[in-house]
mmCIF file of C-alpha atoms and ligand atoms in Angstrom:
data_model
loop_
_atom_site.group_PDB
_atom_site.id
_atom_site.type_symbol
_atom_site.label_atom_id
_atom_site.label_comp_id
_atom_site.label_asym_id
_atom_site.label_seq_id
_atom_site.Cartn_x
_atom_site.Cartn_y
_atom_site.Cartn_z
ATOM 1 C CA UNK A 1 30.263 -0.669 -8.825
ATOM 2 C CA UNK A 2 29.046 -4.004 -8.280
ATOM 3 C CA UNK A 3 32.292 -5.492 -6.671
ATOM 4 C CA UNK A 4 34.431 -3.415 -4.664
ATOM 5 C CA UNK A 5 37.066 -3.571 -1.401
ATOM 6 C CA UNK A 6 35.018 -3.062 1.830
ATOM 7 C CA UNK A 7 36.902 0.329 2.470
ATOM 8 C CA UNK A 8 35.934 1.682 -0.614
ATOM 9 C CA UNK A 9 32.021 0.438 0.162
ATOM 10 C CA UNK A 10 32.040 2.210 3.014
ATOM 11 C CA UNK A 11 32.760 5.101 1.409
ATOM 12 C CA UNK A 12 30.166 5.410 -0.556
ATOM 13 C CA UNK A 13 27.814 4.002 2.195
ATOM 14 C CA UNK A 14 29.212 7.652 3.491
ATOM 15 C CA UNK A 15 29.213 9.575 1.093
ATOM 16 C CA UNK A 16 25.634 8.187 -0.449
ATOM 17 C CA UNK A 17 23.943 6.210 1.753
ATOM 18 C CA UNK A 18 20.215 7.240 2.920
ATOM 19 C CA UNK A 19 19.177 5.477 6.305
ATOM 20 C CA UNK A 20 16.151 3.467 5.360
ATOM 21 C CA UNK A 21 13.229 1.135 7.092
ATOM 22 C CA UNK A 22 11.663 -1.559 6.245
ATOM 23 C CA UNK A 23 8.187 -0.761 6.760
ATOM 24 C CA UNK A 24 6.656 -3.821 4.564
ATOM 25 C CA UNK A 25 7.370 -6.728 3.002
ATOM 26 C CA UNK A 26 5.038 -8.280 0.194
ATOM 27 C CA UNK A 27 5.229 -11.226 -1.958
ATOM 28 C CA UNK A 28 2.915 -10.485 -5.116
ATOM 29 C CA UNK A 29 3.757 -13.789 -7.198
ATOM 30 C CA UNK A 30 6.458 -16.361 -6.385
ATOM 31 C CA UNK A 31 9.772 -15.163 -7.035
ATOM 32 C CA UNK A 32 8.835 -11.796 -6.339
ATOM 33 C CA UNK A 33 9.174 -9.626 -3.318
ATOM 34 C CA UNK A 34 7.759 -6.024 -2.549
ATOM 35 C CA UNK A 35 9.620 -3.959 -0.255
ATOM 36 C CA UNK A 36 7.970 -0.753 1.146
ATOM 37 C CA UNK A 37 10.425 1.916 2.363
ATOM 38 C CA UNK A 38 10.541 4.797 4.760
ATOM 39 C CA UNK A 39 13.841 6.482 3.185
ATOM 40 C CA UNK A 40 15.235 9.712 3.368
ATOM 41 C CA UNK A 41 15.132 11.481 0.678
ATOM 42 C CA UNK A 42 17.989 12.247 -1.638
ATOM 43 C CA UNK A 43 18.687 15.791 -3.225
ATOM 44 C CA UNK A 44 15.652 16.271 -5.205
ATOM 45 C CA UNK A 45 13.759 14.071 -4.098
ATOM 46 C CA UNK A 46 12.429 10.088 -4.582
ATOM 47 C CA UNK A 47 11.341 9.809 -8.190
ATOM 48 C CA UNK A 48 9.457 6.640 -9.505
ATOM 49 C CA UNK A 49 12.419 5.233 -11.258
ATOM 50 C CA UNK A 50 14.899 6.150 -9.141
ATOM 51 C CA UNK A 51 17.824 3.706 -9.143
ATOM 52 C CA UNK A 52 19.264 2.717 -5.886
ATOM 53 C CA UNK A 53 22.279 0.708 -4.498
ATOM 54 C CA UNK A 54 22.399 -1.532 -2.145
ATOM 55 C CA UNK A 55 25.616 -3.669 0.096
ATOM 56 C CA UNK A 56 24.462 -6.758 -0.207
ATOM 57 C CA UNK A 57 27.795 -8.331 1.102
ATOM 58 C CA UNK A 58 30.599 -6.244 2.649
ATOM 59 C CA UNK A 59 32.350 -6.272 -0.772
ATOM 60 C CA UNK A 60 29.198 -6.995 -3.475
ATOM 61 C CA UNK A 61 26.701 -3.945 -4.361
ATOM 62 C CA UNK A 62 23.733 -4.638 -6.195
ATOM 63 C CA UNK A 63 20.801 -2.428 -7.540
ATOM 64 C CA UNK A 64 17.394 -1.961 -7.679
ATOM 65 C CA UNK A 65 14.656 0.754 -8.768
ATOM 66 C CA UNK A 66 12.269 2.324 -6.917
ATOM 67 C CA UNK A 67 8.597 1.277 -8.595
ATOM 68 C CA UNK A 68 6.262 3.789 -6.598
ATOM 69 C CA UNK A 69 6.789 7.149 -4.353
ATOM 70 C CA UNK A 70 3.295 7.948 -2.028
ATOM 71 C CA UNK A 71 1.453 10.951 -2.594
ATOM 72 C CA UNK A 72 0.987 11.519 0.830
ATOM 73 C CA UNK A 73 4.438 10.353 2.366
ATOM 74 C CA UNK A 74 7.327 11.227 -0.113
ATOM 75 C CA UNK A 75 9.597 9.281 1.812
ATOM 76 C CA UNK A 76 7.390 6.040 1.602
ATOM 77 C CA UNK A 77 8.791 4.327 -1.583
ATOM 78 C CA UNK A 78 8.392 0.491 -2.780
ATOM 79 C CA UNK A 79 10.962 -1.445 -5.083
ATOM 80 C CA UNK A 80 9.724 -4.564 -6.678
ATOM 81 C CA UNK A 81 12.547 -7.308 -6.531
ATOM 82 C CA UNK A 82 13.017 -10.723 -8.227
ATOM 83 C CA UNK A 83 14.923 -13.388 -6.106
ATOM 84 C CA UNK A 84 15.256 -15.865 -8.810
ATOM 85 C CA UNK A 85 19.428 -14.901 -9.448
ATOM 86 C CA UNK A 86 21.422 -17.358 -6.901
ATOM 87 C CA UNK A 87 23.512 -14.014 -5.686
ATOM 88 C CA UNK A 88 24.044 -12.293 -2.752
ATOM 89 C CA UNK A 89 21.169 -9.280 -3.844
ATOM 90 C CA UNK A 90 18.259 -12.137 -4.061
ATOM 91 C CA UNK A 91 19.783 -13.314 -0.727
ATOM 92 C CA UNK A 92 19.954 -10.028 0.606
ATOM 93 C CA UNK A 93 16.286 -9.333 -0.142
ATOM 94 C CA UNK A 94 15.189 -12.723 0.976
ATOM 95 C CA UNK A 95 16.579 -11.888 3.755
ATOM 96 C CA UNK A 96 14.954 -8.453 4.450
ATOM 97 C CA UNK A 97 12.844 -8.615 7.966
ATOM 98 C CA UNK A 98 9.360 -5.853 8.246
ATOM 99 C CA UNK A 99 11.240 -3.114 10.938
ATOM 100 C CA UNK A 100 14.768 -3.769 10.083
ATOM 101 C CA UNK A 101 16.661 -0.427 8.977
ATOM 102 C CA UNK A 102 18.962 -0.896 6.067
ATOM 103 C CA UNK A 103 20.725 1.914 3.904
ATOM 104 C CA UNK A 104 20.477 2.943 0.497
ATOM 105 C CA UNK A 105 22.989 4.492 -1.778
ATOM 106 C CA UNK A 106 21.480 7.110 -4.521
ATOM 107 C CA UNK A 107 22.140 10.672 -5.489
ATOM 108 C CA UNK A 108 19.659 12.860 -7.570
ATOM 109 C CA UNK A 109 17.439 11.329 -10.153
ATOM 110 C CA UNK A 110 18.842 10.700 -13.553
ATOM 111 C CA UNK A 111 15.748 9.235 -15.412
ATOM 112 C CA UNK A 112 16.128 6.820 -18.571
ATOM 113 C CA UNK A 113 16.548 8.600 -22.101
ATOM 114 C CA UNK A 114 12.541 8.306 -23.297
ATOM 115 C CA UNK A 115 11.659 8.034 -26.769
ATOM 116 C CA UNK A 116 8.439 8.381 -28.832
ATOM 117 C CA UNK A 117 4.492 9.030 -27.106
ATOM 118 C CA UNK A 118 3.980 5.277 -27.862
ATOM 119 C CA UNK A 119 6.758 3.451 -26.569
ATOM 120 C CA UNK A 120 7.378 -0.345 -26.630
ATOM 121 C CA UNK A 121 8.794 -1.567 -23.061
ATOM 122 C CA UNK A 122 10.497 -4.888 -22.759
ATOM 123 C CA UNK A 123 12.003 -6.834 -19.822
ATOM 124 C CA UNK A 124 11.841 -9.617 -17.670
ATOM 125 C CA UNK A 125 10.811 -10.132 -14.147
ATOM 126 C CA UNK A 126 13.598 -7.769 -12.597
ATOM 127 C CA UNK A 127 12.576 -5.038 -15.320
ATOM 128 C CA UNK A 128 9.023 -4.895 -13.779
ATOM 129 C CA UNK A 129 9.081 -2.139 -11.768
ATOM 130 C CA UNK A 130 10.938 0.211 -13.807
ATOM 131 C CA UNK A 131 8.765 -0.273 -16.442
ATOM 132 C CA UNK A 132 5.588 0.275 -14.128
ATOM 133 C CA UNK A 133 7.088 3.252 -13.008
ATOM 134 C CA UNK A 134 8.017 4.388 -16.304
ATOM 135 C CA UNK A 135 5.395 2.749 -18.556
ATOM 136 C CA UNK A 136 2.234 5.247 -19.323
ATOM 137 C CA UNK A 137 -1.590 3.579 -20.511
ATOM 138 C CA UNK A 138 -0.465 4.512 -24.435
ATOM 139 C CA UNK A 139 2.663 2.358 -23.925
ATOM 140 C CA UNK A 140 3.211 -1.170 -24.965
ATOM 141 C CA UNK A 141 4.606 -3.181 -22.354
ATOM 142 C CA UNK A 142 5.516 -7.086 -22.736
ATOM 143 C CA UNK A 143 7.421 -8.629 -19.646
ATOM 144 C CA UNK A 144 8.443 -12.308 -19.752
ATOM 145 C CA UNK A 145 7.770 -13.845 -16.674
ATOM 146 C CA UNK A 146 8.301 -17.463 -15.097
ATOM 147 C CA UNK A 147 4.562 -19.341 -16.080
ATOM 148 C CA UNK A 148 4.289 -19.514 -12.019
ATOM 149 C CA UNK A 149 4.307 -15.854 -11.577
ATOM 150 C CA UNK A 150 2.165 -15.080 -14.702
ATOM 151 C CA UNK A 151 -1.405 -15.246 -13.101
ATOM 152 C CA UNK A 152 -0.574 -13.015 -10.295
ATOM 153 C CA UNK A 153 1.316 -10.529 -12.373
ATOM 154 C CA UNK A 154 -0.987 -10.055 -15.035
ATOM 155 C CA UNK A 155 -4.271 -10.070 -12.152
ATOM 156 C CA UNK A 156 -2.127 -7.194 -10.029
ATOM 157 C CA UNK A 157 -0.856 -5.450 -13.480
ATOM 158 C CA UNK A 158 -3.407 -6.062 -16.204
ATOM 159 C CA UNK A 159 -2.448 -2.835 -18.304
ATOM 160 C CA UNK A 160 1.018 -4.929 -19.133
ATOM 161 C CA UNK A 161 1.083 -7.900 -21.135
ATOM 162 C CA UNK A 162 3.239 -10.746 -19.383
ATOM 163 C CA UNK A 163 4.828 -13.751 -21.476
ATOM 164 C CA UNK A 164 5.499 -16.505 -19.596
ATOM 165 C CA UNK A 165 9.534 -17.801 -19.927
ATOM 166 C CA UNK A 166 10.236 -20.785 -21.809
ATOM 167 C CA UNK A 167 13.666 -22.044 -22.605
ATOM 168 C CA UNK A 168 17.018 -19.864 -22.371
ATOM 169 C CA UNK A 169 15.988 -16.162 -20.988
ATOM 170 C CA UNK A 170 14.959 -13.941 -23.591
ATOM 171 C CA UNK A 171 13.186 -16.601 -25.919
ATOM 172 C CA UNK A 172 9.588 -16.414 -25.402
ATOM 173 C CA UNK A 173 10.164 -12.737 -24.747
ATOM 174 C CA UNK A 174 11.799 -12.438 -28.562
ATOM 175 C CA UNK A 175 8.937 -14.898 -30.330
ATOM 176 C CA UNK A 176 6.589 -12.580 -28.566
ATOM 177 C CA UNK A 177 8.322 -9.381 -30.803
ATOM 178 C CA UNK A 178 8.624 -11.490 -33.728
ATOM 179 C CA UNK A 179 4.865 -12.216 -33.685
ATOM 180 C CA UNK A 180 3.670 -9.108 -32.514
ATOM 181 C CA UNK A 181 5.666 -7.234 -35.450
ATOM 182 C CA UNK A 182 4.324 -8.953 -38.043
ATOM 183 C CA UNK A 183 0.784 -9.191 -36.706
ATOM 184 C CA UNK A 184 0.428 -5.682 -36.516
ATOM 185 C CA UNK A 185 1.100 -5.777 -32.846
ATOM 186 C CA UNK A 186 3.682 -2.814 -32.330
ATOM 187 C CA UNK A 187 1.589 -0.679 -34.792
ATOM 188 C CA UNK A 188 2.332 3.254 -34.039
ATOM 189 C CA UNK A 189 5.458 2.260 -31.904
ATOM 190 C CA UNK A 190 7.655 5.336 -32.058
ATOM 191 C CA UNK A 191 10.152 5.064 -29.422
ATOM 192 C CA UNK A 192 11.222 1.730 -27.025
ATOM 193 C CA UNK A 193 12.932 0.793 -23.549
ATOM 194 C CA UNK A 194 14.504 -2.352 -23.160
ATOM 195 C CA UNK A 195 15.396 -3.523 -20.245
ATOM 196 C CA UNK A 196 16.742 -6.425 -17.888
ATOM 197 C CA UNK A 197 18.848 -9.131 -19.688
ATOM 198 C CA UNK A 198 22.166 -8.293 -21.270
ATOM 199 C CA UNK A 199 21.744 -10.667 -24.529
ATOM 200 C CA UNK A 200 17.868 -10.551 -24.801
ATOM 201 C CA UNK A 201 18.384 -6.839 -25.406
ATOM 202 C CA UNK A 202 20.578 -7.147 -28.397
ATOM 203 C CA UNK A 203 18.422 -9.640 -30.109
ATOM 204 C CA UNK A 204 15.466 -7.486 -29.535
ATOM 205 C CA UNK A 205 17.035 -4.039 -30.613
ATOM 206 C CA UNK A 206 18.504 -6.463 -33.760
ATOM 207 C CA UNK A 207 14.720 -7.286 -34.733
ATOM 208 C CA UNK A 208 13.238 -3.739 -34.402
ATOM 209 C CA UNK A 209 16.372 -1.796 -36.041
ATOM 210 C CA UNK A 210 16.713 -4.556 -38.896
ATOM 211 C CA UNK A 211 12.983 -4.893 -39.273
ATOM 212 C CA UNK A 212 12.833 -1.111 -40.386
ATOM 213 C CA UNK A 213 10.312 -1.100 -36.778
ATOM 214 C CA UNK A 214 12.268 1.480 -35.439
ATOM 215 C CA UNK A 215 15.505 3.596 -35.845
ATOM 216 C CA UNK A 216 18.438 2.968 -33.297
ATOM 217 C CA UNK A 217 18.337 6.579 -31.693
ATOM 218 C CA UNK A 218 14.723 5.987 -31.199
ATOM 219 C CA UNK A 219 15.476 2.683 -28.800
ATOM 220 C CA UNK A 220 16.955 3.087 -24.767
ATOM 221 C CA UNK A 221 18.355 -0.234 -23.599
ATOM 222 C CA UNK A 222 19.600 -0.540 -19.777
ATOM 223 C CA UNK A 223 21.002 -3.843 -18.786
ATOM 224 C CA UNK A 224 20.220 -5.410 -15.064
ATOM 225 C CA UNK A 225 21.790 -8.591 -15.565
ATOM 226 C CA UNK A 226 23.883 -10.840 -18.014
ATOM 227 C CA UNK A 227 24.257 -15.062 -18.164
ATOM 228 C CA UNK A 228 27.084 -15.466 -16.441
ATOM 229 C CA UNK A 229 27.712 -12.154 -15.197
ATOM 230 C CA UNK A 230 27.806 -11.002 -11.324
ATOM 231 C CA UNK A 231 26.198 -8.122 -10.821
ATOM 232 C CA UNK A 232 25.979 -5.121 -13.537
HETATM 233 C C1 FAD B 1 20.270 -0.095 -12.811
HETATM 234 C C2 FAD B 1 19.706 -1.433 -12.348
HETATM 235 C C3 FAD B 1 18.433 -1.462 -11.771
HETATM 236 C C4 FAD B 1 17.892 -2.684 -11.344
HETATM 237 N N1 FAD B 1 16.639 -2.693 -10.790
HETATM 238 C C5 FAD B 1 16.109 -3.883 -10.355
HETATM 239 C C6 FAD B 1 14.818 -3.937 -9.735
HETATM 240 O O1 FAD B 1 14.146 -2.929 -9.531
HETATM 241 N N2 FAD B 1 14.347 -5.154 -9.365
HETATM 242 C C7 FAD B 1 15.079 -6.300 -9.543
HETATM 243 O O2 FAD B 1 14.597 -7.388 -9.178
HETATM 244 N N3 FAD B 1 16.301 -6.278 -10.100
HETATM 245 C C8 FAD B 1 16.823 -5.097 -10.517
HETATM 246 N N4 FAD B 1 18.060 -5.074 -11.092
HETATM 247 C C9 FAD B 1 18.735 -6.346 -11.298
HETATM 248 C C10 FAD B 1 19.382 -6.807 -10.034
HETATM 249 O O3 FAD B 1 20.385 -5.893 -9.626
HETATM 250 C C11 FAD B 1 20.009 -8.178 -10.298
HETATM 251 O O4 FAD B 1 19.042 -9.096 -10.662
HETATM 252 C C12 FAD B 1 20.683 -8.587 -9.058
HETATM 253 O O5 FAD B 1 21.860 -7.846 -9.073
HETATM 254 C C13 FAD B 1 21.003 -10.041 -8.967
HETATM 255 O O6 FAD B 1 21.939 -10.085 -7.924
HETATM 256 P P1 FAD B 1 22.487 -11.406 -7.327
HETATM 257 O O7 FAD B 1 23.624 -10.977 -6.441
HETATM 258 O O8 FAD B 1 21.387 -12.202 -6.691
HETATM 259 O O9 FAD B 1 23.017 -12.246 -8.556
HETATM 260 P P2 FAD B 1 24.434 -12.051 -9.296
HETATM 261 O O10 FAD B 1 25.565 -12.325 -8.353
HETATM 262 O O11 FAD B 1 24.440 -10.715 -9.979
HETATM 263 O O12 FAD B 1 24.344 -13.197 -10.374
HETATM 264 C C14 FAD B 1 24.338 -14.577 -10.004
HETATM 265 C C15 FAD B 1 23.839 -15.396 -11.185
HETATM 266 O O13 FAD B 1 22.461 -15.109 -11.409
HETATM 267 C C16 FAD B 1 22.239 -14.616 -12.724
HETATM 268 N N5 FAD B 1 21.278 -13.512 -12.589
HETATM 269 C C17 FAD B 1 21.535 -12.243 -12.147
HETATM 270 N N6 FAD B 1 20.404 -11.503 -12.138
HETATM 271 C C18 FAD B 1 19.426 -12.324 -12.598
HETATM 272 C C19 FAD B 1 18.038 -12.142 -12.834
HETATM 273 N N7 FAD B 1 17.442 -10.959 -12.598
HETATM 274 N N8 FAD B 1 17.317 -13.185 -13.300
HETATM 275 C C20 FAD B 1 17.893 -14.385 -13.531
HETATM 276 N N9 FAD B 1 19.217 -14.636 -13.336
HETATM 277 C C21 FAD B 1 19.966 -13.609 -12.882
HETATM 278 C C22 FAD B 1 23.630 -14.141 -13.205
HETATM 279 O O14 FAD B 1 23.762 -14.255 -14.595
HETATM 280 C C23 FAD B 1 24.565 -15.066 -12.484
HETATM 281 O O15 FAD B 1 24.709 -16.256 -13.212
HETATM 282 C C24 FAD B 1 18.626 -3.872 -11.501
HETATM 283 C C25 FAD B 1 19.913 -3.827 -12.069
HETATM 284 C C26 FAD B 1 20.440 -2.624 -12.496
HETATM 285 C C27 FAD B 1 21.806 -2.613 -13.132
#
C-alpha cells in the first residue's frame, strides 16, 4: 500500500503500527544510512528479514527490511537504507534524528520462498540488507553498488561481492551474471533470490532460466523499486 488516503493510513498505523526509537543512526558508505531500533515486537517476534512499513508522508508508505535482530535485546533491530531515490522514504530516513520515536507497521514474519543450499543473491544497494540477513557463507551474493559506496561496502561486508553501477540500473549488475556464468562463476548454484529493481530482475531471471543455469521454480524475485515507479 504505497499510496493511500490519510484515514485509511491511520488505520493501519492502528491496527499495525509498533512504537519504535531511534536509538542510532549510522552512515556505513555514502548513500547509505543504518538505523538501529528499539521496537516492540510484533506477534512472533523480530526476524532478520522482517519487512516493515513505514508513513513517510501522511498519504505515502514506504518499506524497508530489518537486516539484524540482537542476541541480547530482541527488540534492538537495525534496517540498512539507501537514500539515493528522490522520494519521500529517502527523505524520511534522511530525516531520522538519534532519540526520535517513530512507528512501524508489520505483522508476523512471512520470510522469502528459499531455494537450493547454494543460492545466488542479487540486488542493488536497497537489496543489501535483506540479502545480509538472508544470505548464508555457501551463498553467492553480487550487489551492484554506486563506485562511491563500493570500498566501504565490500571493507564492512567482505563475504559479498559488490559491483560497482555503471550506466542504466541493472547493467553492470547483468554483465557481472553474464561473465560469471560462463566463467564458471555460479558453479553449483541450485536455487536464487533476486531482489531490488523491477526490470533488472527480469533480465537476470531471463539469463539464468534461458541459459539452462537454473529452472524458474528454483528462482524467488521480490521487487523494491521500478524506473519510474513510486513506491512498490
Ligand atoms: C518489501 C520491500 C522491502 C524493502 N526493503 C528496503 C530496505 O531494507 N532498504 C532500502 O533501502 N530499501 C528497501 N526497499 C526499497 C524502498 O522501499 C524504496 O527504495 C523506497 O521506497 C524509495 O522511496 P522514495 O519515496 O524515496 O522513492 P519513490 O517515491 O518510491 O521513487 C522516486 C523515484 O526514485 C526511484 N527509486 C525508487 N527507489 C529507488 C532506489 N532504491 N534506487 C534508485 N532509485 C529509486 C523511482 O523509480 C522513482 O523514479 C524495500 C522495498 C520493498 C517493496
Amino acid at each position: 500500500m504505497p499510496q493511500a488516503p490519510t484515514l485509511i493510513g491511520k488505520l493501519a498505523e492502528s491496527l499495525m503500527g509498533r512504537r519504535a526509537r531511534v536509538l542510532d543512526l549510522g552512515e556505513p558508505a555514502p548513500g547509505f544510512v543504518e538505523v538501529e531500533l528499539r521496537a516492540e515486537a510484533p506477534p512472533g517476534g523480530w526476524r532478520p528479514g522482517h519487512e516493515i512499513q513505514v508513513r513517510a508522508s501522511a498519504t505515502q508508505g514506504r518499506r524497508y527490511t530489518v537486516r539484524t535482530v540482537n542476541g541480547r535485546d530482541p527488540e534492538r533491530v537495525t534496517v540498512l537504507a539507501t537514500t539515493q531515490a528522490a522520494g519521500p522514504g529517502a527523505h524520511w530516513i534522511r530525516g531520522l534524528r538519534t532519540g526520535a520515536w517513530i512507528t512501524v507497521l508489520t505483522g508476523r514474519h512471512r520470510p522469502l520462498r528459499e531455494h537450493g543450499t547454494r543460492r545466488l543473491c542479487l540486488g542493488d544497494g536497497c537489496a543489501l540488507g535483506t540479502i545480509d540477513a538472508y544470505a548464508r557463507t555457501e551463498h553467492i551474493t553480487a550487489i551492484e553498488v554506486s563506485s562511491e559506496a563500493l570500498r566501504p561496502l565490500a571493507d564492512r561486508w567482505p563475504r559479498h561481492h559488490f559491483v560497482a553501477a555503471e550506466g542504466a540500473p541493472g547493467d553492470a549488475l547483468q554483465s557481472w551474471l553474464e561473465q560469471a556464468s560462463v566463467e564458471g562463476g555460479l558453479a553449483g548454484a541450485d536455487g536464487a533470490l533476486l531482489l531490488g529493481h523491477a526490470q533488472s530482475i527480469q533480465r537476470q531471471r531471463r539469463t539464468l532460466v534461458d541459459g539452462g543455469i537454473l529452472p524458474r521454480r528454483a528462482i524467488t524475485t521480490k521487487p523494491y523499486w521500478a524506473t519510474g515507479k513510486q513506491g512498490l
